[in-house]
Coordinates of C-alpha atoms and ligand atoms in Angstrom, one line a residue:
X1 CA 6.3 -74.1 76.2
X2 CA 6.2 -73.7 72.4
X3 CA 6.2 -76.9 70.4
X4 CA 9.3 -76.1 68.6
X5 CA 11.2 -75.4 71.9
X6 CA 10.0 -78.8 73.2
X7 CA 11.2 -80.6 70.2
X8 CA 14.5 -78.8 70.4
X9 CA 14.9 -79.7 74.1
X10 CA 14.0 -83.3 73.5
X11 CA 16.4 -83.4 70.6
X12 CA 19.2 -81.9 72.7
X13 CA 18.6 -84.4 75.5
X14 CA 18.7 -87.3 73.0
X15 CA 21.9 -86.0 71.5
X16 CA 23.4 -85.7 74.9
X17 CA 22.3 -89.2 75.9
X18 CA 23.6 -90.5 72.6
X19 CA 26.9 -88.8 73.1
X20 CA 27.2 -90.2 76.6
X21 CA 26.4 -93.7 75.4
X22 CA 28.9 -93.5 72.5
X23 CA 31.5 -92.2 75.0
X24 CA 30.8 -95.0 77.4
X25 CA 31.0 -97.7 74.7
X26 CA 34.3 -96.2 73.6
X27 CA 35.7 -96.2 77.1
X28 CA 34.6 -99.8 77.6
X29 CA 35.9 -100.8 74.2
X30 CA 32.5 -102.6 73.7
X31 CA 33.1 -103.5 70.1
X32 CA 36.8 -104.6 70.3
X33 CA 37.7 -108.1 69.2
X34 CA 41.2 -109.6 69.8
X35 CA 44.0 -110.3 67.4
X36 CA 45.9 -113.1 69.1
X37 CA 49.7 -112.9 69.9
X38 CA 51.0 -116.2 71.2
X39 CA 53.9 -117.1 73.5
X40 CA 55.5 -120.6 73.3
X41 CA 55.8 -123.1 76.1
X42 CA 53.5 -121.4 78.6
X43 CA 52.2 -123.4 81.5
X44 CA 49.1 -122.8 83.6
X45 CA 49.7 -122.6 87.3
X46 CA 48.2 -125.6 89.1
X47 CA 45.2 -125.1 91.4
X48 CA 44.3 -121.5 90.3
X49 CA 40.9 -121.5 88.7
X50 CA 39.3 -118.5 90.5
X51 CA 41.6 -115.6 89.8
X52 CA 45.1 -114.4 90.4
X53 CA 44.1 -110.7 90.4
X54 CA 47.3 -109.3 91.7
X55 CA 50.8 -110.5 91.8
X56 CA 53.8 -109.1 93.6
X57 CA 57.3 -110.6 93.1
X58 CA 60.0 -110.0 95.8
X59 CA 63.6 -109.4 94.6
X60 CA 64.4 -113.0 95.6
X61 CA 61.8 -114.4 93.2
X62 CA 59.0 -115.2 95.7
X63 CA 55.7 -114.3 94.1
X64 CA 52.6 -113.5 96.1
X65 CA 49.3 -114.1 94.3
X66 CA 45.9 -112.9 95.4
X67 CA 43.1 -115.3 94.5
X68 CA 39.3 -115.6 94.9
X69 CA 38.2 -112.0 94.3
X70 CA 34.5 -111.2 94.6
X71 CA 33.5 -107.8 93.2
X72 CA 30.3 -106.3 91.9
X73 CA 29.7 -107.0 88.2
X74 CA 32.7 -109.4 88.1
X75 CA 32.3 -113.1 87.6
X76 CA 33.5 -115.5 90.2
X77 CA 34.1 -119.2 89.8
X78 CA 34.3 -119.9 93.6
X79 CA 31.5 -117.7 95.1
X80 CA 31.4 -119.8 98.3
X81 CA 35.1 -120.0 99.0
X82 CA 37.0 -117.3 100.8
X83 CA 39.9 -115.7 98.9
X84 CA 43.5 -116.4 99.7
X85 CA 47.1 -115.4 99.2
X86 CA 49.3 -118.0 97.4
X87 CA 53.1 -118.1 97.2
X88 CA 55.2 -119.4 94.3
X89 CA 59.0 -119.5 94.2
X90 CA 59.9 -118.5 90.7
X91 CA 63.4 -120.0 91.2
X92 CA 62.0 -123.5 91.9
X93 CA 60.7 -124.4 88.4
X94 CA 57.4 -125.4 90.1
X95 CA 54.1 -124.3 88.8
X96 CA 52.2 -125.2 92.0
X97 CA 51.7 -122.2 94.3
X98 CA 50.8 -123.0 97.9
X99 CA 48.4 -121.0 100.1
X100 CA 49.9 -119.0 102.9
X101 CA 48.5 -119.7 106.3
X102 CA 47.1 -116.6 108.0
X103 CA 47.5 -116.1 111.8
X104 CA 44.7 -116.7 114.2
X105 CA 42.5 -113.8 115.1
X106 CA 42.1 -112.7 111.4
X107 CA 38.8 -113.5 109.9
X108 CA 39.9 -115.7 107.0
X109 CA 36.3 -116.7 106.2
X110 CA 35.4 -113.3 104.8
X111 CA 38.9 -112.7 103.2
X112 CA 38.4 -111.1 99.8
X113 CA 41.8 -109.9 98.6
X114 CA 42.2 -107.5 95.6
X115 CA 45.4 -105.5 95.0
X116 CA 48.5 -106.4 97.0
X117 CA 51.9 -104.8 97.6
X118 CA 55.0 -106.0 99.4
X119 CA 57.2 -103.7 101.5
X120 CA 60.7 -104.6 102.7
X121 CA 61.9 -102.9 105.8
X122 CA 65.4 -101.3 105.1
X123 CA 66.4 -101.9 108.7
X124 CA 65.9 -105.6 109.3
X125 CA 64.8 -106.9 105.9
X126 CA 61.3 -107.9 107.2
X127 CA 58.7 -108.4 104.5
X128 CA 55.3 -106.9 104.9
X129 CA 52.3 -107.7 102.6
X130 CA 49.7 -105.0 102.2
X131 CA 46.4 -106.4 100.9
X132 CA 43.2 -104.5 99.8
X133 CA 40.5 -106.6 101.4
X134 CA 36.7 -106.4 100.6
X135 CA 34.9 -108.3 103.3
X136 CA 31.2 -107.7 102.7
X137 CA 32.4 -105.4 99.9
X138 CA 34.0 -102.9 102.3
X139 CA 37.5 -101.5 101.6
X140 CA 40.0 -102.3 104.2
X141 CA 43.8 -102.3 103.9
X142 CA 45.3 -105.3 105.8
X143 CA 49.0 -105.3 106.8
X144 CA 50.6 -108.7 107.3
X145 CA 54.1 -109.7 108.2
X146 CA 55.4 -112.5 106.0
X147 CA 57.1 -115.4 108.0
X148 CA 58.9 -117.4 105.4
X149 CA 59.9 -120.3 107.7
X150 CA 56.3 -120.9 108.5
X151 CA 54.8 -120.2 105.1
X152 CA 52.5 -117.8 106.9
X153 CA 51.2 -114.2 107.2
X154 CA 50.8 -112.7 110.6
X155 CA 48.1 -110.1 110.7
X156 CA 49.3 -106.8 112.2
X157 CA 46.8 -104.1 111.3
X158 CA 43.5 -103.2 109.5
X159 CA 43.1 -99.7 108.1
X160 CA 39.8 -98.1 107.2
X161 CA 39.4 -94.5 106.3
X162 CA 36.6 -92.5 104.7
X163 CA 39.0 -91.4 101.9
X164 CA 39.7 -95.1 101.2
X165 CA 36.1 -95.8 100.2
X166 CA 36.5 -98.0 97.1
X167 CA 40.1 -99.1 97.0
X168 CA 41.4 -101.1 94.0
X169 CA 45.2 -101.3 94.4
X170 CA 48.0 -100.1 96.6
X171 CA 51.7 -99.5 96.6
X172 CA 53.4 -99.6 100.0
X173 CA 56.0 -96.8 100.6
X174 CA 56.7 -97.4 104.3
X175 CA 55.9 -99.9 107.1
X176 CA 52.5 -98.2 107.6
X177 CA 52.1 -95.9 104.6
X178 CA 51.0 -96.3 101.0
X179 CA 49.4 -94.8 98.0
X180 CA 46.0 -96.3 97.1
X181 CA 43.7 -95.9 94.0
X182 CA 40.0 -95.6 94.5
X183 CA 38.2 -97.0 91.4
X184 CA 34.9 -95.2 92.3
X185 CA 34.1 -91.9 93.7
X186 CA 30.8 -93.1 95.3
X187 CA 30.5 -95.9 97.8
X188 CA 26.8 -96.7 96.9
X189 CA 26.6 -99.4 94.1
X190 CA 23.9 -97.6 92.1
X191 CA 25.7 -94.3 92.2
X192 CA 28.9 -96.2 91.2
X193 CA 27.2 -97.4 88.0
X194 CA 25.8 -93.9 87.2
X195 CA 29.3 -92.4 87.7
X196 CA 30.6 -94.7 84.9
X197 CA 27.7 -94.1 82.5
X198 CA 28.1 -90.4 82.9
X199 CA 31.9 -90.7 82.5
X200 CA 32.9 -88.7 85.5
X201 CA 36.7 -88.5 85.9
X202 CA 36.4 -88.3 89.7
X203 CA 38.6 -91.1 90.9
X204 CA 42.3 -91.0 91.7
X205 CA 45.0 -91.6 94.2
X206 CA 45.0 -91.3 98.0
X207 CA 48.1 -91.0 100.2
X208 CA 47.9 -92.7 103.6
X209 CA 50.1 -92.7 106.6
X210 CA 49.0 -92.7 110.2
X211 CA 48.0 -89.0 110.9
X212 CA 48.2 -87.8 107.2
X213 CA 45.6 -89.0 104.7
X214 CA 44.7 -87.0 101.6
X215 CA 43.8 -87.1 98.0
X216 CA 47.0 -86.5 95.9
X217 CA 45.4 -86.8 92.5
X218 CA 41.8 -86.8 91.1
X219 CA 41.0 -87.0 87.4
X220 CA 40.8 -90.7 86.3
X221 CA 37.6 -92.3 84.9
X222 CA 38.4 -95.5 86.8
X223 CA 41.7 -95.6 88.7
X224 CA 43.2 -99.0 88.8
X225 CA 46.8 -100.4 89.2
X226 CA 49.4 -98.4 90.9
X227 CA 53.1 -99.0 91.4
X228 CA 56.5 -97.2 91.9
X229 CA 59.6 -96.9 89.7
X230 CA 62.7 -98.8 90.6
X231 CA 64.5 -95.5 91.7
X232 CA 61.4 -94.7 93.9
X233 CA 61.1 -91.3 92.3
X234 CA 57.9 -91.9 90.2
X235 CA 54.5 -93.3 90.8
X236 CA 52.7 -95.0 87.9
X237 CA 48.9 -95.3 88.0
X238 CA 46.5 -96.8 85.5
X239 CA 43.3 -95.3 84.3
X240 CA 41.3 -98.4 83.3
X241 CA 38.5 -96.5 81.4
X242 CA 40.9 -93.8 80.2
X243 CA 43.2 -96.5 78.6
X244 CA 46.3 -94.7 80.0
X245 CA 49.3 -95.2 82.2
X246 CA 50.0 -92.0 84.1
X247 CA 53.4 -90.9 85.4
X248 CA 53.7 -88.8 88.5
X249 CA 56.7 -87.3 90.3
X250 CA 56.7 -88.2 93.9
X251 CA 57.5 -85.1 96.0
X252 CA 59.2 -84.9 99.4
X253 CA 55.8 -84.2 101.1
X254 CA 54.3 -87.2 99.4
X255 CA 52.2 -85.1 97.0
X256 CA 52.2 -86.1 93.4
X257 CA 53.0 -83.9 90.4
X258 CA 51.6 -85.2 87.0
X259 CA 54.3 -85.8 84.5
X260 CA 52.6 -87.4 81.5
X261 CA 49.8 -89.7 80.4
X262 CA 50.6 -92.5 78.0
X263 CA 47.8 -94.0 75.9
X264 CA 48.1 -97.8 75.7
X265 CA 45.0 -99.0 73.8
X266 CA 43.7 -101.5 76.4
X267 CA 41.6 -101.3 79.6
X268 CA 44.6 -101.1 81.8
X269 CA 44.5 -103.1 85.1
X270 CA 47.5 -103.8 87.3
X271 CA 50.9 -102.4 86.8
X272 CA 54.3 -103.8 87.6
X273 CA 57.8 -102.7 86.9
X274 CA 60.6 -104.9 85.5
X275 CA 63.2 -104.9 88.4
X276 CA 66.0 -104.9 85.8
X277 CA 64.9 -102.7 82.9
X278 CA 62.3 -100.5 84.5
X279 CA 59.8 -101.4 81.8
X280 CA 56.2 -101.2 82.9
X281 CA 54.1 -104.4 82.4
X282 CA 50.3 -104.5 82.6
X283 CA 47.5 -106.9 82.2
X284 CA 44.8 -105.3 80.1
X285 CA 41.2 -106.1 79.0
X286 CA 40.5 -105.9 75.3
X287 CA 36.8 -105.5 75.9
X288 CA 35.2 -104.2 79.1
X289 CA 31.7 -105.3 78.1
X290 CA 32.7 -108.9 78.0
X291 CA 34.6 -108.4 81.3
X292 CA 31.6 -107.0 83.2
X293 CA 28.8 -109.0 81.5
X294 CA 30.3 -112.5 81.7
X295 CA 29.0 -114.9 79.1
X296 CA 30.5 -118.4 79.0
X297 CA 29.7 -118.5 75.2
X298 CA 31.6 -115.3 74.5
X299 CA 34.3 -115.0 77.1
X300 CA 36.6 -111.9 77.8
X301 CA 40.1 -112.1 76.3
X302 CA 43.4 -111.1 77.7
X303 CA 46.2 -108.7 76.7
X304 CA 49.6 -108.3 78.2
X305 CA 51.3 -105.0 77.4
X306 CA 54.8 -103.9 77.9
X307 CA 55.8 -100.2 77.9
X308 CA 59.5 -99.5 77.4
X309 CA 61.1 -96.1 78.0
X310 CA 58.0 -94.5 79.4
X311 CA 60.0 -91.4 80.4
X312 CA 61.3 -90.7 76.9
X313 CA 59.4 -88.8 74.2
X314 CA 58.7 -92.1 72.4
X315 CA 57.7 -94.9 74.7
X316 CA 57.5 -98.3 72.9
X317 CA 54.3 -100.1 73.6
X318 CA 54.1 -103.8 72.7
X319 CA 51.3 -106.2 73.0
X320 CA 53.4 -109.2 74.1
X321 CA 50.6 -111.7 74.6
X322 CA 47.0 -111.6 73.4
X323 CA 44.5 -114.4 73.9
X324 CA 40.8 -114.6 73.0
X325 CA 40.0 -116.3 76.4
X326 CA 40.7 -119.9 75.2
X327 CA 43.7 -120.0 77.5
X328 CA 43.2 -117.2 80.0
X329 CA 40.4 -114.8 80.5
X330 CA 40.4 -111.3 81.9
X331 CA 44.1 -110.7 82.5
X332 CA 44.8 -108.2 85.3
X333 CA 48.5 -108.2 85.8
X334 CA 51.9 -109.4 84.5
X335 CA 55.3 -109.5 86.2
X336 CA 58.7 -110.5 84.9
X337 CA 61.4 -112.2 86.9
X338 CA 64.6 -113.7 85.5
X339 CA 63.4 -114.9 82.1
X340 CA 59.8 -115.7 83.2
X341 CA 56.6 -113.8 82.7
X342 CA 53.9 -114.5 85.2
X343 CA 50.4 -113.5 84.1
X344 CA 47.4 -113.1 86.4
X345 CA 43.7 -112.7 85.8
X346 CA 40.8 -111.1 87.6
X347 CA 38.8 -114.4 88.1
X348 CA 40.3 -117.1 85.9
X349 CA 43.7 -118.9 85.8
X350 CA 47.3 -117.8 85.9
X351 CA 50.0 -118.4 83.3
X352 CA 53.8 -118.7 83.5
X353 CA 55.7 -118.2 80.2
X354 CA 59.4 -118.2 79.4
X355 CA 60.4 -114.6 78.5
X356 CA 63.7 -113.6 76.7
Ligands
NAG1 C1 40.2 -118.6 70.1 O1 41.5 -119.0 69.8 C2 41.7 -120.4 69.6 C3 43.2 -120.6 69.4 O2 43.8 -119.6 68.8 C4 40.8 -120.9 68.5 O3 41.0 -122.2 68.3 C5 39.4 -120.5 68.8 O4 38.5 -120.9 67.7 C6 39.2 -119.1 69.1 N1 37.8 -118.9 69.6 C7 37.0 -117.9 69.2 C8 35.7 -117.8 69.8 O5 37.4 -117.1 68.3

């Protein structure tokens, strides 16, 4: 090979690498610092020190909270304690959630809950809780029935499928069916890392029902939170590394048609919908580097973002609460219920604030 050609090739390779690294840093918002926005009279929930990754609030104000997530590259303050589902009644004025008992026969010692979703049966009002579980870092969807009188969850079913290889979050759409996001294309941990360095938009949404499992969307850098509009016509899904909330029309055959992608200037984690206004709420990460490379001297911050009128030409995007990590680190979700804003985190505390 001629010397000039070699130099050109090396130059091209370095340029490509440089471009990939610059892209990666941009997607992770490596250099972002926070500009605090405070809310008054917030209270930390009692007993939550190791995460409140996902929260789902029933129409009657009962909030389910998943805690104790263990996930590669993510810090954990309780590495030896199994995860749990906590319950808080948002009508009670209490800030002390209580753990739900799980029925015998379910292996609670390896319980590692991540995204959760409730489903209410139209026929009898029964409440089901769908939980993304990562025992030994696998991805399993657990379906429980919630028994309010006994403060317990009865385990009904575990679902594993090759298309559900790296599940992050789910939204239940039937007693046994759901949409799930996979946050990685690969299942192998090394390949997962490579996938993100290269910036491959290969993750997306899977539809599951017994007998019909398929990819319904691919094209996110890192698919994360997913939820459904109040009228049940639209699915909203977060692209964490793409910094977007994506709107899909849900079709009769459960396929999804992309409607729009809204840029929200944060690493978008979970999504929830205001049951009254239809606004979308999310917990976002200001800086992905601080999230994935935990340093107690330079902790990750938190951002709570509200998107109003997402279906209009001019959605209004507001950072409602921004904290540098002094109060809560690594927000992952936010839900509103009757004048209250409940904020969850990947591995830290949970915060309840009065809201309008
Ligand atoms: C974080 O914010 C708090 C309160 O606003 C402030 O006291 C503290 O110095 C800040 N910490 C850093 C590292 O900026």
